[in-house]
Coordinates of C-alpha atoms in Angstrom, one line a residue:
X13 CA 120.2 129.5 173.1
X14 CA 121.6 131.3 170.7
X15 CA 124.6 132.7 171.6
X16 CA 125.7 128.9 172.2
X17 CA 124.2 128.7 168.8
X18 CA 126.2 130.9 167.7
X19 CA 129.4 129.6 169.0
X20 CA 128.7 126.0 167.8
X21 CA 129.0 127.1 164.3
X22 CA 131.7 129.8 164.6
X23 CA 133.5 126.6 165.8
X24 CA 133.1 124.8 163.5
X25 CA 134.3 126.9 160.7
X26 CA 137.3 127.6 162.4
X27 CA 137.6 123.7 162.1
X28 CA 136.6 123.6 158.1
X29 CA 139.4 126.3 158.9
X30 CA 142.3 124.6 160.1
X31 CA 140.8 121.0 158.4
X32 CA 141.3 123.9 155.0
X33 CA 144.7 124.7 155.6
X34 CA 146.3 121.9 157.8
X35 CA 144.5 118.7 157.0
X36 CA 142.5 118.7 154.5
X37 CA 143.2 115.9 151.2
X38 CA 144.8 118.1 148.2
X39 CA 145.0 117.7 144.6
X40 CA 148.4 116.1 143.4
X41 CA 149.7 116.3 140.4
X42 CA 149.5 112.6 137.9
X43 CA 151.5 112.0 134.4
X44 CA 147.8 109.9 133.8
X45 CA 144.3 108.9 134.9
X46 CA 142.5 105.6 134.7
X47 CA 138.0 105.9 134.7
X48 CA 138.2 102.7 137.7
X49 CA 141.9 101.5 138.6
X50 CA 145.0 102.7 138.4
X51 CA 146.9 103.4 135.1
X52 CA 149.3 100.5 134.5
X53 CA 152.5 102.5 133.7
X54 CA 154.1 104.6 135.9
X55 CA 155.5 107.4 136.0
X56 CA 158.6 107.8 133.5
X57 CA 157.5 104.5 130.8
X58 CA 159.1 104.6 127.7
X59 CA 156.1 103.7 125.6
X60 CA 153.0 101.8 125.0
X61 CA 153.6 98.0 124.8
X62 CA 151.8 98.3 121.3
X63 CA 154.6 100.4 120.0
X64 CA 158.5 99.6 118.7
X65 CA 160.6 102.4 120.3
X66 CA 163.1 102.3 117.0
X67 CA 160.5 101.5 114.1
X68 CA 161.9 103.3 111.1
X69 CA 160.3 106.5 109.7
X70 CA 160.3 107.5 106.0
X71 CA 157.7 106.5 103.3
X72 CA 153.9 107.2 102.3
X73 CA 150.8 105.2 103.3
X74 CA 148.3 105.1 101.2
X75 CA 144.4 104.5 102.3
X76 CA 141.6 104.2 100.9
X77 CA 137.7 105.8 102.4
X78 CA 134.6 104.9 101.2
X79 CA 132.3 107.9 100.3
X80 CA 133.3 111.0 99.7
X81 CA 134.1 115.0 102.3
X82 CA 133.2 118.5 101.5
X83 CA 134.9 120.0 104.3
X84 CA 138.3 119.7 106.9
X85 CA 135.9 120.5 109.9
X86 CA 135.2 117.8 112.3
X87 CA 133.9 120.0 114.8
X88 CA 130.5 120.1 113.9
X89 CA 127.1 118.6 113.2
X90 CA 127.5 120.2 109.1
X91 CA 129.6 118.3 106.3
X92 CA 131.3 114.9 106.1
X93 CA 135.5 116.1 107.8
X94 CA 137.6 112.9 107.0
X95 CA 139.0 111.5 110.4
X96 CA 142.0 111.5 110.0
X97 CA 141.4 115.4 110.6
X98 CA 140.7 114.6 114.3
X99 CA 143.1 111.9 114.9
X100 CA 146.2 113.0 112.9
X101 CA 146.3 116.9 112.7
X102 CA 144.6 118.2 116.2
X103 CA 145.4 116.4 119.5
X104 CA 144.0 116.2 122.9
X105 CA 144.8 117.1 125.8
X106 CA 145.9 113.5 127.5
X107 CA 145.8 110.4 124.6
X108 CA 144.1 107.3 125.6
X109 CA 146.1 103.4 125.9
X110 CA 144.7 100.8 123.7
X111 CA 145.9 97.9 125.8
X112 CA 143.8 98.9 128.8
X113 CA 139.8 99.9 129.3
X114 CA 139.8 104.0 130.0
X115 CA 143.8 105.4 130.9
X116 CA 144.4 108.7 130.0
X117 CA 148.2 109.8 129.7
X118 CA 149.8 112.9 129.3
X119 CA 150.0 114.5 126.0
X120 CA 149.1 118.6 125.6
X121 CA 148.6 118.4 129.6
X122 CA 151.5 117.3 130.9
X123 CA 149.9 115.9 134.6
X124 CA 146.1 115.8 135.8
X125 CA 145.5 117.0 138.8
X126 CA 141.5 115.3 140.2
X127 CA 140.4 117.2 143.3
X128 CA 139.6 114.7 146.1
X129 CA 136.0 115.1 146.3
X130 CA 135.7 114.6 142.5
X131 CA 135.1 118.1 141.8
X132 CA 137.2 120.2 140.6
X133 CA 140.6 119.3 137.7
X134 CA 143.0 120.6 136.9
X135 CA 145.4 119.6 133.8
X136 CA 148.9 121.4 132.8
X137 CA 150.0 122.8 130.1
X138 CA 153.6 121.4 128.4
X139 CA 155.7 123.4 128.1
X140 CA 156.8 122.4 124.9
X141 CA 153.7 122.5 123.4
X142 CA 153.3 124.3 120.1
X143 CA 150.8 124.7 117.4
X144 CA 152.6 124.1 113.6
X145 CA 151.7 127.7 113.0
X146 CA 155.1 128.0 116.1
X147 CA 152.5 129.7 119.1
X148 CA 152.6 128.0 122.1
X149 CA 149.3 126.2 123.6
X150 CA 148.2 127.9 126.5
X151 CA 145.7 128.1 129.2
X152 CA 143.6 130.1 127.2
X153 CA 143.0 128.1 123.7
X154 CA 142.0 125.1 126.6
X155 CA 139.3 127.1 127.8
X156 CA 138.6 129.1 124.2
X157 CA 138.3 125.8 122.5
X158 CA 136.1 124.0 125.9
X159 CA 133.6 126.9 125.5
X160 CA 133.5 126.9 121.7
X161 CA 132.6 123.3 121.2
X162 CA 130.3 123.3 124.1
X163 CA 128.2 126.3 122.3
X164 CA 128.9 125.6 119.0
X165 CA 130.8 122.1 118.5
X166 CA 128.7 118.5 117.4
X167 CA 125.9 117.5 120.0
X168 CA 128.2 115.3 122.3
X169 CA 130.6 118.5 123.0
X170 CA 127.4 120.1 123.2
X171 CA 126.5 117.3 125.9
X172 CA 129.6 115.8 127.5
X173 CA 131.3 120.0 128.3
X174 CA 128.0 122.2 129.6
X175 CA 128.3 120.1 132.6
X176 CA 131.8 122.2 133.8
X177 CA 130.4 124.6 135.9
X178 CA 133.2 127.3 135.0
X179 CA 136.7 126.8 133.4
X180 CA 139.9 129.4 135.0
X181 CA 144.0 129.8 134.5
X182 CA 145.7 128.6 137.9
X183 CA 149.3 129.5 138.4
X184 CA 150.3 130.5 135.2
X185 CA 150.1 127.0 133.0
X186 CA 147.0 125.8 134.8
X187 CA 144.2 125.7 133.8
X188 CA 141.3 124.5 136.5
X189 CA 137.5 123.1 134.8
X190 CA 134.8 123.1 138.3
X191 CA 132.5 120.1 137.4
X192 CA 128.3 120.0 138.1
X193 CA 128.1 116.3 138.9
X194 CA 130.8 115.6 140.8
X195 CA 129.4 111.8 140.8
X196 CA 130.7 111.4 137.3
X197 CA 133.6 109.9 137.5
X198 CA 133.9 110.4 133.8
X199 CA 134.0 113.6 133.1
X200 CA 137.3 114.8 133.9
X201 CA 138.8 111.9 131.1
X202 CA 136.6 113.1 128.0
X203 CA 137.8 116.8 129.4
X204 CA 141.3 114.9 128.9
X205 CA 140.0 113.9 125.3
X206 CA 139.0 117.0 124.8
X207 CA 140.8 118.5 121.1
X208 CA 142.6 122.3 121.5
X209 CA 142.1 124.6 118.6
X210 CA 144.2 127.8 118.1
X211 CA 142.0 130.5 120.1
X212 CA 144.8 133.4 117.5
X213 CA 143.3 131.3 114.1
X214 CA 139.9 130.0 114.8
X215 CA 136.6 133.0 113.6
X216 CA 133.7 132.3 116.2
X217 CA 131.4 133.7 113.6
X218 CA 132.1 131.7 111.1
X219 CA 132.8 127.8 112.7
X220 CA 129.8 126.4 112.2
X221 CA 131.0 126.8 108.6
X222 CA 131.9 123.7 106.2
X223 CA 135.5 124.8 104.7
X224 CA 138.2 123.4 102.5
X225 CA 140.5 126.1 104.5
X226 CA 143.0 123.9 105.9
X227 CA 143.3 123.5 109.7
X228 CA 146.1 124.3 112.0
X229 CA 146.5 121.8 114.7
X230 CA 149.0 120.7 116.9
X231 CA 149.1 116.8 115.7
X232 CA 152.1 115.4 113.9
X233 CA 150.4 116.1 110.4
X234 CA 149.8 119.1 108.6
X235 CA 147.1 119.1 105.3
X236 CA 149.6 119.9 102.8
X237 CA 147.1 118.9 99.8
X238 CA 143.1 118.5 99.0
X239 CA 141.1 117.1 96.1
X240 CA 137.4 118.2 97.6
X241 CA 135.2 114.5 97.0
X242 CA 138.3 112.7 96.7
X243 CA 141.5 112.2 98.5
X244 CA 143.5 114.4 101.5
X245 CA 147.3 114.5 101.7
X246 CA 148.5 114.3 105.5
X247 CA 152.2 115.2 105.5
X248 CA 154.4 114.9 108.7
X249 CA 154.8 117.9 110.6
X250 CA 159.3 118.3 110.9
X251 CA 159.1 120.6 113.5
X252 CA 156.4 118.3 115.9
X253 CA 156.4 119.1 119.2
X254 CA 155.9 116.2 120.8
X255 CA 157.7 113.5 118.3
X256 CA 159.9 112.3 122.0
X257 CA 157.4 112.4 123.9
X258 CA 156.8 108.2 125.8
X259 CA 153.3 108.6 124.7
X260 CA 153.9 109.3 120.9
X261 CA 157.3 107.0 120.5
X262 CA 157.2 104.5 118.2
X263 CA 153.5 105.5 116.9
X264 CA 153.4 108.2 113.8
X265 CA 156.1 106.6 111.4
X266 CA 154.8 107.2 107.7
X267 CA 156.0 110.7 106.8
X268 CA 152.9 111.0 104.5
X269 CA 149.5 109.8 104.5
X270 CA 147.4 109.7 101.9
X271 CA 143.0 109.0 101.7
X272 CA 142.2 108.3 98.7
X273 CA 138.0 108.3 98.5
X274 CA 136.0 106.1 96.5
X275 CA 131.6 105.9 95.8
X276 CA 131.3 102.5 95.9
X277 CA 133.1 99.4 98.4
X278 CA 133.3 97.4 93.9
X279 CA 135.4 99.8 92.8
X280 CA 138.0 100.7 96.2
X281 CA 138.2 96.7 95.9
X282 CA 138.8 96.5 92.4
X283 CA 141.4 99.2 93.1
X284 CA 143.2 97.7 96.1
X285 CA 143.9 94.5 93.5
X286 CA 145.8 97.6 90.9
X287 CA 148.2 98.1 94.1
X288 CA 146.6 101.8 94.1
X289 CA 146.2 101.9 97.9
X290 CA 148.3 100.1 101.3
X291 CA 146.4 98.5 103.6
X292 CA 142.0 96.9 103.6
X293 CA 140.6 96.2 105.9
X294 CA 137.7 93.5 105.3
X295 CA 134.3 92.5 106.5
X296 CA 133.1 90.7 103.6
X297 CA 133.3 86.8 104.2
X298 CA 133.2 86.0 100.7
X299 CA 135.3 87.9 99.7
X300 CA 137.6 87.3 102.9
X301 CA 136.9 83.7 101.2
X302 CA 137.1 83.5 97.5
X303 CA 138.6 87.5 96.2
X304 CA 141.8 87.7 97.0
X305 CA 143.7 85.0 93.6
X306 CA 144.3 87.7 91.8
X307 CA 149.0 88.3 90.9
X308 CA 149.4 90.5 94.0
X309 CA 147.9 88.1 96.1
X310 CA 149.5 84.6 94.5
X311 CA 153.4 86.4 94.6
X312 CA 153.2 87.7 98.3
X313 CA 153.0 91.2 97.5
X314 CA 150.2 90.7 99.7
X315 CA 149.5 89.4 102.5
X316 CA 146.7 88.4 104.9
X317 CA 146.2 88.7 108.5
X318 CA 143.8 87.9 111.8
X319 CA 143.7 89.8 114.3
X320 CA 142.4 89.2 117.5
X321 CA 140.6 91.6 119.8
X322 CA 138.5 92.1 123.9
X323 CA 137.1 95.4 123.0
X324 CA 132.9 93.9 122.6
X325 CA 132.1 93.7 119.8
X326 CA 130.3 96.4 117.1
X327 CA 127.2 96.1 117.3
X328 CA 125.8 95.9 113.7
X329 CA 121.9 95.9 113.4
X330 CA 118.5 97.8 111.3
X331 CA 117.5 101.1 113.0
X332 CA 113.9 100.6 113.0
X333 CA 113.3 105.3 113.8
X334 CA 110.2 104.8 116.7
X335 CA 109.4 108.8 115.9
X336 CA 107.2 107.0 112.4
X337 CA 104.2 105.7 114.0
X338 CA 104.7 102.8 112.2
X339 CA 107.3 101.9 114.6
X340 CA 106.1 103.1 117.4
X341 CA 104.5 99.0 118.4
X342 CA 107.1 97.1 120.7
X343 CA 105.7 94.2 119.2
X344 CA 105.8 95.0 115.9
X345 CA 110.0 95.4 116.1
X346 CA 109.6 92.8 117.5
X347 CA 108.4 91.1 114.8
X348 CA 110.6 92.2 112.3
X349 CA 113.1 90.8 113.9
X350 CA 111.7 87.9 113.9
X351 CA 111.7 87.8 110.1
X352 CA 115.3 87.7 109.7
X353 CA 117.1 84.8 108.8
X354 CA 120.5 84.7 109.9
X355 CA 121.7 81.2 109.8
X356 CA 120.4 81.2 106.1
X357 CA 121.9 84.9 105.5
X358 CA 125.2 83.1 106.9
X359 CA 125.0 79.8 105.0
X360 CA 124.8 81.1 101.9
X361 CA 126.7 84.5 101.9
X362 CA 129.1 84.8 103.9
X363 CA 130.3 80.9 104.3
X364 CA 128.7 81.0 107.7
X365 CA 131.4 82.9 109.1
X366 CA 129.6 86.0 111.1
X367 CA 128.3 85.0 115.1
X368 CA 124.7 86.6 115.8
X369 CA 125.2 89.9 117.2
X370 CA 122.6 89.6 120.8
X371 CA 123.8 92.3 122.9
X372 CA 125.2 95.9 122.8
X373 CA 128.4 94.7 124.2
X374 CA 128.8 91.0 122.8
X375 CA 131.7 89.3 124.1
X376 CA 132.5 91.4 127.0
X377 CA 131.2 91.1 130.3
X378 CA 129.0 93.7 130.1
X379 CA 126.6 91.6 127.7
X380 CA 123.7 91.2 129.3
X381 CA 122.9 87.9 127.4
X382 CA 122.8 83.8 128.4
X383 CA 123.4 85.6 132.3
X384 CA 120.7 86.5 134.7
X385 CA 120.9 90.2 136.3
X386 CA 122.2 90.2 140.2
X387 CA 121.0 92.0 142.8
X388 CA 122.7 95.5 142.1
X389 CA 120.8 94.7 138.3
X390 CA 117.5 94.2 140.0
X391 CA 118.3 96.8 142.4
X392 CA 118.8 99.1 139.3
X393 CA 115.0 98.6 137.5
X394 CA 113.1 98.8 141.0
X395 CA 111.7 101.8 140.5
X396 CA 110.9 101.1 136.7
X397 CA 109.0 97.6 137.3
X398 CA 108.2 96.3 133.5
X399 CA 111.4 98.0 132.4
X400 CA 112.7 94.6 131.1
X401 CA 110.8 91.8 130.3
X402 CA 110.7 88.4 132.2
X403 CA 112.9 86.2 129.8
X404 CA 115.3 89.3 129.3
X405 CA 116.0 89.7 132.8
X406 CA 116.5 86.0 133.8
X407 CA 118.8 85.7 131.1
X408 CA 117.0 83.4 128.5
X409 CA 115.8 85.6 125.8
X410 CA 117.7 84.5 122.7
X411 CA 116.7 86.1 118.8
X412 CA 115.0 83.2 117.3
X413 CA 116.4 80.6 115.4
X414 CA 116.2 79.2 111.8
X415 CA 116.8 75.7 110.0
X416 CA 118.7 77.4 107.5
X417 CA 115.7 75.8 104.8
X418 CA 114.8 79.2 103.6
X419 CA 111.6 78.5 104.6
X420 CA 111.5 78.0 108.4
X421 CA 107.5 78.6 109.3
X422 CA 107.8 79.1 113.3
X423 CA 109.7 82.2 112.6
X424 CA 107.3 83.6 110.6
X425 CA 104.3 82.7 113.1
X426 CA 105.8 83.5 115.1
X427 CA 106.5 87.5 113.8
X428 CA 102.6 87.5 112.5
X429 CA 101.1 86.8 116.2
X430 CA 103.3 89.7 117.9
X431 CA 102.0 91.5 114.6
X432 CA 97.5 90.5 115.3
X433 CA 98.0 91.6 118.5
X434 CA 99.4 95.1 117.9
X435 CA 96.7 94.8 114.9
X436 CA 98.0 94.1 112.2
X437 CA 96.4 91.3 109.8
X438 CA 97.0 90.0 106.3
X439 CA 94.5 90.7 104.4
X440 CA 94.6 89.9 100.2
X441 CA 98.0 88.7 100.9
X442 CA 99.3 92.3 102.3
X443 CA 100.0 93.2 105.8
X444 CA 96.8 96.5 106.9
X445 CA 95.9 97.6 109.7
X446 CA 92.8 98.4 110.8
X447 CA 92.2 101.1 108.5
X448 CA 93.6 98.7 106.1
X449 CA 96.2 100.7 105.1
X450 CA 99.4 98.2 104.3
X451 CA 102.0 97.8 106.4
X452 CA 104.9 99.3 104.3
X453 CA 108.5 101.5 104.6
X454 CA 111.9 102.4 103.0
X455 CA 115.5 101.4 104.1
X456 CA 117.6 103.9 103.4
X457 CA 121.4 102.2 102.9
X458 CA 124.5 103.1 101.6
X459 CA 126.0 101.1 99.9
X460 CA 125.9 98.0 97.4
X461 CA 127.0 95.1 100.3
X462 CA 123.7 97.2 102.6
X463 CA 121.4 97.4 99.5
X464 CA 121.5 93.0 98.7
X465 CA 121.1 92.7 102.8
X466 CA 118.2 94.8 102.9
X467 CA 117.2 92.8 99.1
X468 CA 117.4 89.9 101.0
X469 CA 115.7 90.4 103.9
X470 CA 112.5 93.1 102.4
X471 CA 111.7 89.0 100.3
X472 CA 111.7 87.7 103.9
X473 CA 108.8 90.6 104.8
X474 CA 107.5 89.5 101.7
X475 CA 106.0 86.9 102.8
X476 CA 104.3 88.0 106.0
X477 CA 103.0 90.3 103.5
X478 CA 105.4 93.7 104.6
X479 CA 106.5 95.5 101.6
X480 CA 110.3 97.1 102.0
X481 CA 111.7 99.5 100.0
X482 CA 115.2 99.8 99.4
X483 CA 116.7 103.5 98.1
X484 CA 120.8 103.8 98.2
X485 CA 121.6 107.5 98.1
X486 CA 125.2 109.8 98.1
X487 CA 127.8 109.9 101.5
X488 CA 126.4 113.0 101.5
X489 CA 122.9 112.7 101.9
X490 CA 122.6 109.8 103.3
X491 CA 125.2 111.9 106.4
X492 CA 121.9 114.6 106.2
X493 CA 119.1 113.1 105.8
X494 CA 120.7 110.3 109.1
X495 CA 122.2 113.4 111.3
X496 CA 117.8 114.6 110.6
X497 CA 116.4 111.1 111.9
X498 CA 114.7 111.2 107.6
X499 CA 114.6 108.0 107.5
X500 CA 112.4 105.2 108.3
X501 CA 115.1 102.1 108.6
X502 CA 118.7 102.2 107.9
X503 CA 121.7 100.2 109.1
X504 CA 125.1 101.8 111.3
X505 CA 127.8 100.3 114.0
X506 CA 128.0 101.7 117.2
X507 CA 131.6 101.3 119.0
X508 CA 131.4 100.9 122.3
X509 CA 134.6 100.2 124.8
X510 CA 135.0 98.2 128.2
X511 CA 134.6 101.3 129.9
X512 CA 131.5 102.5 128.3
X513 CA 130.4 106.1 130.3
X514 CA 129.2 109.7 128.5
X515 CA 129.1 108.4 124.9
X516 CA 125.8 106.6 126.4
X517 CA 123.7 109.2 126.8
X518 CA 124.9 110.7 122.8
X519 CA 123.8 106.8 122.7
X520 CA 120.7 105.9 123.9
X521 CA 119.5 108.5 126.1
X522 CA 116.4 110.4 126.3
X523 CA 117.6 114.3 125.6
X524 CA 119.4 112.4 122.8
X525 CA 117.1 111.7 120.8
X526 CA 115.1 115.2 119.6
X527 CA 119.4 116.3 118.8
X528 CA 120.3 115.9 115.5
X529 CA 123.2 115.1 114.5
X530 CA 123.9 112.4 118.3
X531 CA 123.3 109.1 116.9
X532 CA 120.1 108.1 119.2
X533 CA 118.9 106.8 115.9
X534 CA 116.0 105.0 117.4
X535 CA 114.5 108.1 118.6
X536 CA 114.8 106.0 122.7
X537 CA 112.8 107.5 125.9
X538 CA 113.2 105.6 128.2
X539 CA 113.7 106.9 131.6
X540 CA 114.8 103.9 133.0
X541 CA 117.9 104.1 131.1
X542 CA 118.4 107.1 131.9
X543 CA 119.0 105.9 134.9
X544 CA 121.0 103.0 133.9
X545 CA 123.5 105.6 132.0
X546 CA 123.4 107.9 134.7
X547 CA 124.4 104.7 137.3
X548 CA 126.8 104.1 134.5
X549 CA 128.8 107.6 134.6
X550 CA 128.5 107.6 138.7
X551 CA 130.3 104.2 139.4
X552 CA 133.0 103.8 141.9
X553 CA 133.4 99.9 141.0
X554 CA 134.7 97.8 138.7
X555 CA 131.9 96.0 139.7
X556 CA 129.0 98.8 139.7
X557 CA 130.9 99.5 136.1
X558 CA 129.3 96.4 134.9
X559 CA 125.6 95.7 136.5
X560 CA 125.4 99.4 134.5
X561 CA 126.8 97.8 131.4
X562 CA 124.3 94.6 131.9
X563 CA 121.3 96.8 133.1
X564 CA 121.0 99.6 129.6
X565 CA 121.7 96.6 128.0
X566 CA 118.1 94.2 129.0
X567 CA 116.3 97.6 128.4
X568 CA 117.3 98.3 125.3
X569 CA 117.0 94.4 124.3
X570 CA 113.6 94.7 126.0
X571 CA 112.4 97.4 123.8
X572 CA 113.2 95.7 120.4
X573 CA 114.8 99.4 118.9
X574 CA 116.9 97.7 116.3
X575 CA 117.4 94.4 114.6
X576 CA 120.9 93.2 115.6
X577 CA 123.0 91.8 112.9
X578 CA 126.4 90.0 112.9
X579 CA 129.9 90.2 113.5
X580 CA 133.2 88.8 112.6
X581 CA 135.3 87.1 115.5
X582 CA 138.1 89.2 114.3
X583 CA 139.2 92.1 112.8
X584 CA 140.9 90.6 108.8
X585 CA 143.6 92.5 107.0
X586 CA 145.0 92.6 103.9
X587 CA 148.7 94.6 104.1
X588 CA 151.2 94.7 101.8
X589 CA 154.0 92.6 102.3
X590 CA 155.9 95.5 103.5
X591 CA 154.0 96.4 105.7
X592 CA 154.9 96.1 108.8
X593 CA 153.4 96.1 112.6
X594 CA 155.0 95.2 116.4
X595 CA 154.4 91.4 117.5
X596 CA 152.1 92.6 120.8
X597 CA 148.5 93.7 119.5
X598 CA 146.3 95.4 121.8
X599 CA 142.8 95.6 124.0
X600 CA 141.7 97.5 120.9
X601 CA 143.1 94.8 118.0
X602 CA 146.2 95.8 115.8
X603 CA 147.0 99.8 116.1
X604 CA 148.2 101.3 112.5
X605 CA 149.4 104.7 114.9
X606 CA 152.2 102.0 115.5
X607 CA 152.7 100.8 112.0
X608 CA 155.6 101.0 109.4
X609 CA 157.3 100.6 106.3
X610 CA 159.9 97.8 105.6
X611 CA 161.6 95.0 102.9
X612 CA 162.4 92.6 105.7
X613 CA 158.8 92.7 107.1
X614 CA 157.1 88.9 107.3

């Protein structure tokens, strides 16, 4: 019997060797990779549909930003760096198409090879790829960047890149990453979006320190001038290696881009009226309706446009820090949501232009609101009874509505009942617990608009005996306190895509709750949510991904971790009339990288 067993093992080994050498499927180089399905654009495509390859080049684009910056390193937690550095100075291995849910096309990596068993992914470096100092980008730069960001980068980098078992140079110009979790269908794409840093210039010992030293990347722009905290000027790299790649044709058309920083939104708007910057994204309905009657608008120097888009609408919310005992009870959080009078606020402050946000994937097929859970969702939740409320599971939940009078008592009665069940009662006009301690907390805000909304909400809370103070802080303090979870309540906006994945763990995962710099600001720790996120990243079909996303939505709704606010149905942009763009938009709406200066623009 022992001899027969050995012979059987030898036969199996011989068969395995034969399959590996003769019949086993092998990875083939591809020009693109899609999270699910196939890339929309074939090999040899000439440009993205939302770009005009004949777009004129030249000129300076001036944009405005709110707040300040104290670093030029966008890859670390410490400091606040301009987002333009990451987007315009550095490049990734591959680049996203804004016309598809989640598809990447080759950039620094000319091709990608995904093993059939998803156990590894290989990127082949484009032979022309260069950093702005002229040095070639090598596989060693890629491996260096992966190791550096895994060990010293932002929390999302550390989380994602630790899922790689090993990396090695293959065939001279390739980098193969061996993946720890073969069910994680998104990880190869996350690696494709990894920024590549120059190993010959980055000092590992000081990498985590803030700096104003202009960085060296491989992107279209160079840092030309920095006024710390005030402005940053980027100039087009005349030797940019990637200018003729299909993924770049018709994009990055300006010779210069300058970003001016303003301390508050009113000052920023007044600067726009004076023509100090060229384009403004508007999110205030009152300003959109009433404030654009100044001379530049009247004489045609400016133009207003509304762009449609198909992504989930942003989830803007007041965030409850559940690490604070006062917000630990879900009934308390639901009660505070009942006291937000959206109907009155929308009618009296915003010309009824906003829509109430009820889902973390609002306005998309991923949203659970109004939809009963299907069999796949119920199967995901089977191991976690009670993780989702019955009315939310059945798609029947909606936030309370008021009569918009500002005096509707029904939501207050519901809130007080929830608070009483949680041990809070009104005594002499003040809500107190069993120890007689008042219900009081602070809301941290960054802008005057946020302060105004918080003060209006605070007046509704006063009717229930709750005391909320509002503190406005500068951008640096806001960023520091937010990253360290040093707040009671604050406003924040999450952006989600049509193809959510590993970033959901960074937003809502249990491990991220104790990770400074993560976006799990509310501090949620839910095994059910962790399991749903795992199912999301392992999804093999669109149907599986939708079911997992809706499950995530239902669990978050059931926890009332945030007070969802509202969203605009469109993107509102005011631009100088000579600032032109292609006729085609994208799933993401307008794509500023595709715009250009033209006196003949409409």
